[in-house]
């Protein structure tokens, strides 16, 4: 190797893999649906643990093996992460973190084979690295910088409400408070109405009035589908039918 020994480079890559795995597991707590990123982070940590155990073997995994693993795991993560980020829109962490792994793996493999490449192959490798860098920049920008998920947070809030979990990091209140977005204003009344009803249910009139004002500014209850309102009321009634008596009575549909 150019700057370090084979063993030191192996440990450096192991540390990188462990950092990515930890970031996925810890960062999953900030996602509306933490399971995908937590599972992928756990998988990464298990693979890293295998590499750590393998370091004590007579023939540990080579640097090329580490780089190939990073490239393959990163490629799988990018496909799954982009699906979650663009299609299901339930989390935005897997794609950029996997992109880092893929970039490190592919860049390392290209550098290792660089002296054996022809001039044309070196130019192709150079442009490939540029494409990798540009793609990773987009993943970071799209996922980590502007990756708001208002619809997913509202969905997570409804799931928490169905479970009777109002408070906490992934409680209904916390989720619905993140379920609005200036770019998707049609979602805002849904979150505001849910918060208004929850605080009424909790007998917190001051907070309920605050969210009612936000609801009115966003178009009022008429801007929310009746099915959503009924679902909120039904969930709260299932938690405590007596406390739910403080909720407004829904008018019958004509």
PDB file of C-alpha atoms in Angstrom:
ATOM      1  CA  UNK A   1       0.000   0.000   0.000  1.00  0.00           C
ATOM      2  CA  UNK A   2       1.093   3.605  -0.543  1.00  0.00           C
ATOM      3  CA  UNK A   3       0.671   5.181   2.889  1.00  0.00           C
ATOM      4  CA  UNK A   4       0.214   2.293   5.303  1.00  0.00           C
ATOM      5  CA  UNK A   5       0.667  -1.437   5.759  1.00  0.00           C
ATOM      6  CA  UNK A   6      -1.858  -4.054   4.697  1.00  0.00           C
ATOM      7  CA  UNK A   7      -2.890  -4.728   8.300  1.00  0.00           C
ATOM      8  CA  UNK A   8      -3.362  -1.059   9.128  1.00  0.00           C
ATOM      9  CA  UNK A   9      -5.490  -0.540   6.035  1.00  0.00           C
ATOM     10  CA  UNK A  10      -7.639  -3.518   7.007  1.00  0.00           C
ATOM     11  CA  UNK A  11      -8.278  -2.033  10.442  1.00  0.00           C
ATOM     12  CA  UNK A  12      -8.981   1.353   8.887  1.00  0.00           C
ATOM     13  CA  UNK A  13     -11.658  -0.176   6.664  1.00  0.00           C
ATOM     14  CA  UNK A  14     -13.098  -2.103   9.616  1.00  0.00           C
ATOM     15  CA  UNK A  15     -13.360   1.159  11.557  1.00  0.00           C
ATOM     16  CA  UNK A  16     -15.089   2.787   8.584  1.00  0.00           C
ATOM     17  CA  UNK A  17     -17.595  -0.066   8.342  1.00  0.00           C
ATOM     18  CA  UNK A  18     -18.278   0.116  12.080  1.00  0.00           C
ATOM     19  CA  UNK A  19     -18.856   3.885  11.916  1.00  0.00           C
ATOM     20  CA  UNK A  20     -21.347   3.503   9.061  1.00  0.00           C
ATOM     21  CA  UNK A  21     -23.172   0.739  10.929  1.00  0.00           C
ATOM     22  CA  UNK A  22     -23.377   2.786  14.122  1.00  0.00           C
ATOM     23  CA  UNK A  23     -24.591   5.861  12.243  1.00  0.00           C
ATOM     24  CA  UNK A  24     -27.363   3.802  10.667  1.00  0.00           C
ATOM     25  CA  UNK A  25     -28.468   2.260  13.957  1.00  0.00           C
ATOM     26  CA  UNK A  26     -28.315   5.505  15.933  1.00  0.00           C
ATOM     27  CA  UNK A  27     -29.708   7.619  13.106  1.00  0.00           C
ATOM     28  CA  UNK A  28     -32.678   5.293  12.692  1.00  0.00           C
ATOM     29  CA  UNK A  29     -34.171   6.895  15.805  1.00  0.00           C
ATOM     30  CA  UNK A  30     -34.694  10.091  13.811  1.00  0.00           C
ATOM     31  CA  UNK A  31     -36.580   8.336  11.018  1.00  0.00           C
ATOM     32  CA  UNK A  32     -40.385   8.038  11.014  1.00  0.00           C
ATOM     33  CA  UNK A  33     -40.050   4.292  10.470  1.00  0.00           C
ATOM     34  CA  UNK A  34     -36.728   3.266  12.053  1.00  0.00           C
ATOM     35  CA  UNK A  35     -36.817  -0.444  11.202  1.00  0.00           C
ATOM     36  CA  UNK A  36     -35.207  -0.394   7.689  1.00  0.00           C
ATOM     37  CA  UNK A  37     -32.142   1.666   8.610  1.00  0.00           C
ATOM     38  CA  UNK A  38     -31.776  -0.115  11.951  1.00  0.00           C
ATOM     39  CA  UNK A  39     -31.800  -3.514  10.254  1.00  0.00           C
ATOM     40  CA  UNK A  40     -29.321  -2.450   7.594  1.00  0.00           C
ATOM     41  CA  UNK A  41     -27.075  -0.907  10.228  1.00  0.00           C
ATOM     42  CA  UNK A  42     -27.237  -4.100  12.273  1.00  0.00           C
ATOM     43  CA  UNK A  43     -26.314  -6.128   9.180  1.00  0.00           C
ATOM     44  CA  UNK A  44     -23.334  -3.850   8.571  1.00  0.00           C
ATOM     45  CA  UNK A  45     -22.191  -4.204  12.177  1.00  0.00           C
ATOM     46  CA  UNK A  46     -22.499  -7.997  12.026  1.00  0.00           C
ATOM     47  CA  UNK A  47     -20.357  -8.100   8.893  1.00  0.00           C
ATOM     48  CA  UNK A  48     -17.868  -5.798  10.604  1.00  0.00           C
ATOM     49  CA  UNK A  49     -17.798  -8.091  13.631  1.00  0.00           C
ATOM     50  CA  UNK A  50     -17.029 -10.994  11.313  1.00  0.00           C
ATOM     51  CA  UNK A  51     -14.107  -9.057   9.863  1.00  0.00           C
ATOM     52  CA  UNK A  52     -12.829  -8.249  13.363  1.00  0.00           C
ATOM     53  CA  UNK A  53     -12.921 -11.919  14.339  1.00  0.00           C
ATOM     54  CA  UNK A  54     -11.246 -12.790  11.049  1.00  0.00           C
ATOM     55  CA  UNK A  55      -8.322 -10.486  11.804  1.00  0.00           C
ATOM     56  CA  UNK A  56      -7.031 -13.053  14.291  1.00  0.00           C
ATOM     57  CA  UNK A  57      -7.036 -15.791  11.640  1.00  0.00           C
ATOM     58  CA  UNK A  58      -3.809 -16.828   9.882  1.00  0.00           C
ATOM     59  CA  UNK A  59      -5.132 -15.379   6.629  1.00  0.00           C
ATOM     60  CA  UNK A  60      -7.518 -12.483   7.364  1.00  0.00           C
ATOM     61  CA  UNK A  61      -9.681 -10.912   4.698  1.00  0.00           C
ATOM     62  CA  UNK A  62      -7.513  -8.903   2.348  1.00  0.00           C
ATOM     63  CA  UNK A  63      -7.946  -5.219   1.622  1.00  0.00           C
ATOM     64  CA  UNK A  64      -9.435  -6.157  -1.743  1.00  0.00           C
ATOM     65  CA  UNK A  65     -11.967  -8.345   0.057  1.00  0.00           C
ATOM     66  CA  UNK A  66     -12.957  -5.456   2.304  1.00  0.00           C
ATOM     67  CA  UNK A  67     -13.320  -3.120  -0.658  1.00  0.00           C
ATOM     68  CA  UNK A  68     -15.382  -5.630  -2.623  1.00  0.00           C
ATOM     69  CA  UNK A  69     -17.655  -6.170   0.390  1.00  0.00           C
ATOM     70  CA  UNK A  70     -18.125  -2.425   0.776  1.00  0.00           C
ATOM     71  CA  UNK A  71     -18.967  -2.088  -2.913  1.00  0.00           C
ATOM     72  CA  UNK A  72     -21.487  -4.957  -2.882  1.00  0.00           C
ATOM     73  CA  UNK A  73     -23.103  -3.969   0.417  1.00  0.00           C
ATOM     74  CA  UNK A  74     -23.194  -0.345  -0.679  1.00  0.00           C
ATOM     75  CA  UNK A  75     -24.796  -1.211  -4.017  1.00  0.00           C
ATOM     76  CA  UNK A  76     -27.508  -3.232  -2.277  1.00  0.00           C
ATOM     77  CA  UNK A  77     -28.072  -0.438   0.221  1.00  0.00           C
ATOM     78  CA  UNK A  78     -28.341   2.212  -2.490  1.00  0.00           C
ATOM     79  CA  UNK A  79     -31.040   0.256  -4.313  1.00  0.00           C
ATOM     80  CA  UNK A  80     -33.003  -0.329  -1.110  1.00  0.00           C
ATOM     81  CA  UNK A  81     -32.366   3.181   0.188  1.00  0.00           C
ATOM     82  CA  UNK A  82     -33.425   4.974  -2.990  1.00  0.00           C
ATOM     83  CA  UNK A  83     -36.595   2.867  -3.002  1.00  0.00           C
ATOM     84  CA  UNK A  84     -37.404   3.998   0.536  1.00  0.00           C
ATOM     85  CA  UNK A  85     -36.396   7.590  -0.194  1.00  0.00           C
ATOM     86  CA  UNK A  86     -38.253   8.075  -3.481  1.00  0.00           C
ATOM     87  CA  UNK A  87     -41.042   5.455  -3.552  1.00  0.00           C
ATOM     88  CA  UNK A  88     -42.202   4.554  -0.051  1.00  0.00           C
ATOM     89  CA  UNK A  89     -40.784   7.834   1.348  1.00  0.00           C
ATOM     90  CA  UNK A  90     -40.424   6.296   4.788  1.00  0.00           C
ATOM     91  CA  UNK A  91     -36.748   6.957   5.507  1.00  0.00           C
ATOM     92  CA  UNK A  92     -33.796   8.808   3.964  1.00  0.00           C
ATOM     93  CA  UNK A  93     -30.743   7.462   5.791  1.00  0.00           C
ATOM     94  CA  UNK A  94     -29.864   4.182   4.075  1.00  0.00           C
ATOM     95  CA  UNK A  95     -29.178   5.618   0.608  1.00  0.00           C
ATOM     96  CA  UNK A  96     -26.510   8.228   1.515  1.00  0.00           C
ATOM     97  CA  UNK A  97     -24.790   5.957   4.050  1.00  0.00           C
ATOM     98  CA  UNK A  98     -24.699   3.127   1.517  1.00  0.00           C
ATOM     99  CA  UNK A  99     -23.395   5.586  -1.038  1.00  0.00           C
ATOM    100  CA  UNK A 100     -20.379   6.275   1.162  1.00  0.00           C
ATOM    101  CA  UNK A 101     -19.657   2.542   1.371  1.00  0.00           C
ATOM    102  CA  UNK A 102     -20.055   2.059  -2.369  1.00  0.00           C
ATOM    103  CA  UNK A 103     -17.831   5.033  -3.192  1.00  0.00           C
ATOM    104  CA  UNK A 104     -15.065   3.887  -0.846  1.00  0.00           C
ATOM    105  CA  UNK A 105     -15.250   0.317  -2.137  1.00  0.00           C
ATOM    106  CA  UNK A 106     -15.251   1.184  -5.835  1.00  0.00           C
ATOM    107  CA  UNK A 107     -12.648   3.930  -5.495  1.00  0.00           C
ATOM    108  CA  UNK A 108     -10.337   1.589  -3.609  1.00  0.00           C
ATOM    109  CA  UNK A 109     -10.724  -1.163  -6.197  1.00  0.00           C
ATOM    110  CA  UNK A 110     -10.015   1.256  -9.045  1.00  0.00           C
ATOM    111  CA  UNK A 111      -6.928   2.612  -7.285  1.00  0.00           C
ATOM    112  CA  UNK A 112      -5.621  -0.901  -6.641  1.00  0.00           C
ATOM    113  CA  UNK A 113      -5.862  -1.833 -10.317  1.00  0.00           C
ATOM    114  CA  UNK A 114      -4.766   1.580 -11.630  1.00  0.00           C
ATOM    115  CA  UNK A 115      -1.149   0.657 -12.551  1.00  0.00           C
ATOM    116  CA  UNK A 116      -2.376  -2.296 -14.638  1.00  0.00           C
ATOM    117  CA  UNK A 117      -4.889  -0.266 -16.654  1.00  0.00           C
ATOM    118  CA  UNK A 118      -4.328   1.084 -20.126  1.00  0.00           C
ATOM    119  CA  UNK A 119      -4.588   4.814 -20.794  1.00  0.00           C
ATOM    120  CA  UNK A 120      -8.155   4.460 -22.051  1.00  0.00           C
ATOM    121  CA  UNK A 121      -9.143   2.385 -19.032  1.00  0.00           C
ATOM    122  CA  UNK A 122      -7.595   4.958 -16.718  1.00  0.00           C
ATOM    123  CA  UNK A 123      -9.649   7.721 -18.335  1.00  0.00           C
ATOM    124  CA  UNK A 124     -12.766   5.555 -18.002  1.00  0.00           C
ATOM    125  CA  UNK A 125     -11.944   4.964 -14.345  1.00  0.00           C
ATOM    126  CA  UNK A 126     -11.374   8.673 -13.804  1.00  0.00           C
ATOM    127  CA  UNK A 127     -14.758   9.603 -15.264  1.00  0.00           C
ATOM    128  CA  UNK A 128     -16.364   6.800 -13.251  1.00  0.00           C
ATOM    129  CA  UNK A 129     -14.993   8.368 -10.078  1.00  0.00           C
ATOM    130  CA  UNK A 130     -16.447  11.728 -11.119  1.00  0.00           C
ATOM    131  CA  UNK A 131     -19.858  10.116 -11.652  1.00  0.00           C
ATOM    132  CA  UNK A 132     -19.586   8.389  -8.263  1.00  0.00           C
ATOM    133  CA  UNK A 133     -18.765  11.668  -6.529  1.00  0.00           C
ATOM    134  CA  UNK A 134     -21.617  13.505  -8.247  1.00  0.00           C
ATOM    135  CA  UNK A 135     -24.102  10.737  -7.437  1.00  0.00           C
ATOM    136  CA  UNK A 136     -23.034  10.631  -3.802  1.00  0.00           C
ATOM    137  CA  UNK A 137     -23.371  14.403  -3.563  1.00  0.00           C
ATOM    138  CA  UNK A 138     -26.951  14.090  -4.810  1.00  0.00           C
ATOM    139  CA  UNK A 139     -27.719  11.298  -2.319  1.00  0.00           C
ATOM    140  CA  UNK A 140     -26.374  13.358   0.577  1.00  0.00           C
ATOM    141  CA  UNK A 141     -28.195  16.487  -0.573  1.00  0.00           C
ATOM    142  CA  UNK A 142     -31.480  14.698  -1.262  1.00  0.00           C
ATOM    143  CA  UNK A 143     -31.369  12.414   1.751  1.00  0.00           C
ATOM    144  CA  UNK A 144     -29.614  14.204   4.594  1.00  0.00           C
ATOM    145  CA  UNK A 145     -30.117  17.886   3.782  1.00  0.00           C
ATOM    146  CA  UNK A 146     -33.642  18.128   2.356  1.00  0.00           C
ATOM    147  CA  UNK A 147     -34.954  14.706   3.298  1.00  0.00           C
ATOM    148  CA  UNK A 148     -38.113  15.796   5.096  1.00  0.00           C
ATOM    149  CA  UNK A 149     -40.778  13.109   5.191  1.00  0.00           C
ATOM    150  CA  UNK A 150     -44.033  14.797   6.239  1.00  0.00           C
ATOM    151  CA  UNK A 151     -46.303  12.070   4.884  1.00  0.00           C
ATOM    152  CA  UNK A 152     -44.265   9.339   6.566  1.00  0.00           C
ATOM    153  CA  UNK A 153     -44.314  11.220   9.870  1.00  0.00           C
ATOM    154  CA  UNK A 154     -48.102  11.513   9.658  1.00  0.00           C
ATOM    155  CA  UNK A 155     -48.325   7.799   8.894  1.00  0.00           C
ATOM    156  CA  UNK A 156     -46.030   7.041  11.816  1.00  0.00           C
ATOM    157  CA  UNK A 157     -48.177   9.275  14.007  1.00  0.00           C
ATOM    158  CA  UNK A 158     -51.275   7.319  13.053  1.00  0.00           C
ATOM    159  CA  UNK A 159     -49.504   4.033  13.807  1.00  0.00           C
ATOM    160  CA  UNK A 160     -48.482   5.363  17.226  1.00  0.00           C
ATOM    161  CA  UNK A 161     -52.032   6.570  17.826  1.00  0.00           C
ATOM    162  CA  UNK A 162     -53.422   3.140  17.004  1.00  0.00           C
ATOM    163  CA  UNK A 163     -51.019   1.682  19.562  1.00  0.00           C
ATOM    164  CA  UNK A 164     -52.127   4.197  22.168  1.00  0.00           C
ATOM    165  CA  UNK A 165     -48.678   5.799  22.330  1.00  0.00           C
ATOM    166  CA  UNK A 166     -49.151   9.559  22.592  1.00  0.00           C
ATOM    167  CA  UNK A 167     -45.850  10.682  24.138  1.00  0.00           C
ATOM    168  CA  UNK A 168     -42.231   9.776  23.526  1.00  0.00           C
ATOM    169  CA  UNK A 169     -39.745  10.004  20.677  1.00  0.00           C
ATOM    170  CA  UNK A 170     -41.977   8.068  18.309  1.00  0.00           C
ATOM    171  CA  UNK A 171     -45.236   8.942  20.022  1.00  0.00           C
ATOM    172  CA  UNK A 172     -48.158  10.370  18.101  1.00  0.00           C
ATOM    173  CA  UNK A 173     -47.525  13.951  19.230  1.00  0.00           C
ATOM    174  CA  UNK A 174     -43.859  13.933  18.238  1.00  0.00           C
ATOM    175  CA  UNK A 175     -44.634  12.366  14.858  1.00  0.00           C
ATOM    176  CA  UNK A 176     -47.493  14.702  13.969  1.00  0.00           C
ATOM    177  CA  UNK A 177     -45.413  17.726  14.960  1.00  0.00           C
ATOM    178  CA  UNK A 178     -43.028  16.709  12.165  1.00  0.00           C
ATOM    179  CA  UNK A 179     -45.833  15.884   9.737  1.00  0.00           C
ATOM    180  CA  UNK A 180     -45.972  19.244   7.990  1.00  0.00           C
ATOM    181  CA  UNK A 181     -43.961  20.744   5.151  1.00  0.00           C
ATOM    182  CA  UNK A 182     -43.945  24.096   3.389  1.00  0.00           C
ATOM    183  CA  UNK A 183     -43.613  22.318   0.036  1.00  0.00           C
ATOM    184  CA  UNK A 184     -46.503  19.908   0.658  1.00  0.00           C
ATOM    185  CA  UNK A 185     -49.068  22.173   2.227  1.00  0.00           C
ATOM    186  CA  UNK A 186     -51.941  19.765   1.614  1.00  0.00           C
ATOM    187  CA  UNK A 187     -50.490  17.556   4.367  1.00  0.00           C
ATOM    188  CA  UNK A 188     -50.320  20.300   6.978  1.00  0.00           C
ATOM    189  CA  UNK A 189     -54.025  20.381   7.982  1.00  0.00           C
ATOM    190  CA  UNK A 190     -53.921  16.632   8.622  1.00  0.00           C
ATOM    191  CA  UNK A 191     -51.142  17.022  11.186  1.00  0.00           C
ATOM    192  CA  UNK A 192     -52.666  20.142  12.739  1.00  0.00           C
ATOM    193  CA  UNK A 193     -56.068  18.504  13.163  1.00  0.00           C
ATOM    194  CA  UNK A 194     -54.538  15.392  14.713  1.00  0.00           C
ATOM    195  CA  UNK A 195     -52.587  17.490  17.217  1.00  0.00           C
ATOM    196  CA  UNK A 196     -55.660  19.578  18.034  1.00  0.00           C
ATOM    197  CA  UNK A 197     -57.706  16.470  18.766  1.00  0.00           C
ATOM    198  CA  UNK A 198     -54.943  14.809  20.792  1.00  0.00           C
ATOM    199  CA  UNK A 199     -54.480  17.837  23.042  1.00  0.00           C
ATOM    200  CA  UNK A 200     -58.240  18.133  23.504  1.00  0.00           C
ATOM    201  CA  UNK A 201     -58.224  14.468  24.460  1.00  0.00           C
ATOM    202  CA  UNK A 202     -55.450  15.200  26.982  1.00  0.00           C
ATOM    203  CA  UNK A 203     -57.407  18.172  28.403  1.00  0.00           C
ATOM    204  CA  UNK A 204     -54.642  20.589  27.360  1.00  0.00           C
ATOM    205  CA  UNK A 205     -56.833  23.403  26.056  1.00  0.00           C
ATOM    206  CA  UNK A 206     -53.997  25.890  25.579  1.00  0.00           C
ATOM    207  CA  UNK A 207     -52.035  23.617  23.245  1.00  0.00           C
ATOM    208  CA  UNK A 208     -55.233  22.540  21.518  1.00  0.00           C
ATOM    209  CA  UNK A 209     -56.110  26.166  20.764  1.00  0.00           C
ATOM    210  CA  UNK A 210     -52.634  26.758  19.358  1.00  0.00           C
ATOM    211  CA  UNK A 211     -52.986  23.903  16.886  1.00  0.00           C
ATOM    212  CA  UNK A 212     -56.557  24.928  16.115  1.00  0.00           C
ATOM    213  CA  UNK A 213     -55.250  28.324  15.012  1.00  0.00           C
ATOM    214  CA  UNK A 214     -52.742  26.585  12.754  1.00  0.00           C
ATOM    215  CA  UNK A 215     -55.516  24.390  11.378  1.00  0.00           C
ATOM    216  CA  UNK A 216     -57.706  27.394  10.605  1.00  0.00           C
ATOM    217  CA  UNK A 217     -54.814  29.153   8.866  1.00  0.00           C
ATOM    218  CA  UNK A 218     -54.253  26.035   6.740  1.00  0.00           C
ATOM    219  CA  UNK A 219     -57.851  25.882   5.533  1.00  0.00           C
ATOM    220  CA  UNK A 220     -59.746  24.530   8.493  1.00  0.00           C
ATOM    221  CA  UNK A 221     -61.278  21.126   9.024  1.00  0.00           C
ATOM    222  CA  UNK A 222     -62.836  21.239   5.564  1.00  0.00           C
ATOM    223  CA  UNK A 223     -59.324  20.843   4.134  1.00  0.00           C
ATOM    224  CA  UNK A 224     -59.027  17.418   5.773  1.00  0.00           C
ATOM    225  CA  UNK A 225     -60.642  14.252   4.469  1.00  0.00           C
ATOM    226  CA  UNK A 226     -63.469  13.074   6.703  1.00  0.00           C
ATOM    227  CA  UNK A 227     -61.955   9.582   6.797  1.00  0.00           C
ATOM    228  CA  UNK A 228     -58.837  11.010   8.436  1.00  0.00           C
ATOM    229  CA  UNK A 229     -60.870  12.845  11.072  1.00  0.00           C
ATOM    230  CA  UNK A 230     -62.910   9.737  11.825  1.00  0.00           C
ATOM    231  CA  UNK A 231     -59.753   7.635  12.109  1.00  0.00           C
ATOM    232  CA  UNK A 232     -58.259  10.077  14.633  1.00  0.00           C
ATOM    233  CA  UNK A 233     -61.452  10.057  16.698  1.00  0.00           C
ATOM    234  CA  UNK A 234     -61.742   6.261  16.593  1.00  0.00           C
ATOM    235  CA  UNK A 235     -58.152   5.810  17.785  1.00  0.00           C
ATOM    236  CA  UNK A 236     -58.616   8.220  20.671  1.00  0.00           C
ATOM    237  CA  UNK A 237     -61.904   6.579  21.659  1.00  0.00           C
ATOM    238  CA  UNK A 238     -60.186   3.199  21.739  1.00  0.00           C
ATOM    239  CA  UNK A 239     -57.588   4.619  24.150  1.00  0.00           C
ATOM    240  CA  UNK A 240     -60.078   6.182  26.585  1.00  0.00           C
ATOM    241  CA  UNK A 241     -63.733   6.550  25.682  1.00  0.00           C
ATOM    242  CA  UNK A 242     -64.398   8.911  28.596  1.00  0.00           C
ATOM    243  CA  UNK A 243     -61.579  11.311  27.682  1.00  0.00           C
ATOM    244  CA  UNK A 244     -62.723  11.175  24.060  1.00  0.00           C
ATOM    245  CA  UNK A 245     -66.002  12.837  25.064  1.00  0.00           C
ATOM    246  CA  UNK A 246     -64.119  16.151  24.982  1.00  0.00           C
ATOM    247  CA  UNK A 247     -63.687  15.792  21.220  1.00  0.00           C
ATOM    248  CA  UNK A 248     -66.013  17.693  18.870  1.00  0.00           C
ATOM    249  CA  UNK A 249     -69.019  15.734  17.697  1.00  0.00           C
ATOM    250  CA  UNK A 250     -68.701  14.805  14.044  1.00  0.00           C
ATOM    251  CA  UNK A 251     -71.642  15.858  11.930  1.00  0.00           C
ATOM    252  CA  UNK A 252     -73.294  13.161   9.878  1.00  0.00           C
ATOM    253  CA  UNK A 253     -72.582  13.095   6.171  1.00  0.00           C
ATOM    254  CA  UNK A 254     -75.418  14.089   3.950  1.00  0.00           C
TER     255      UNK A 254
END
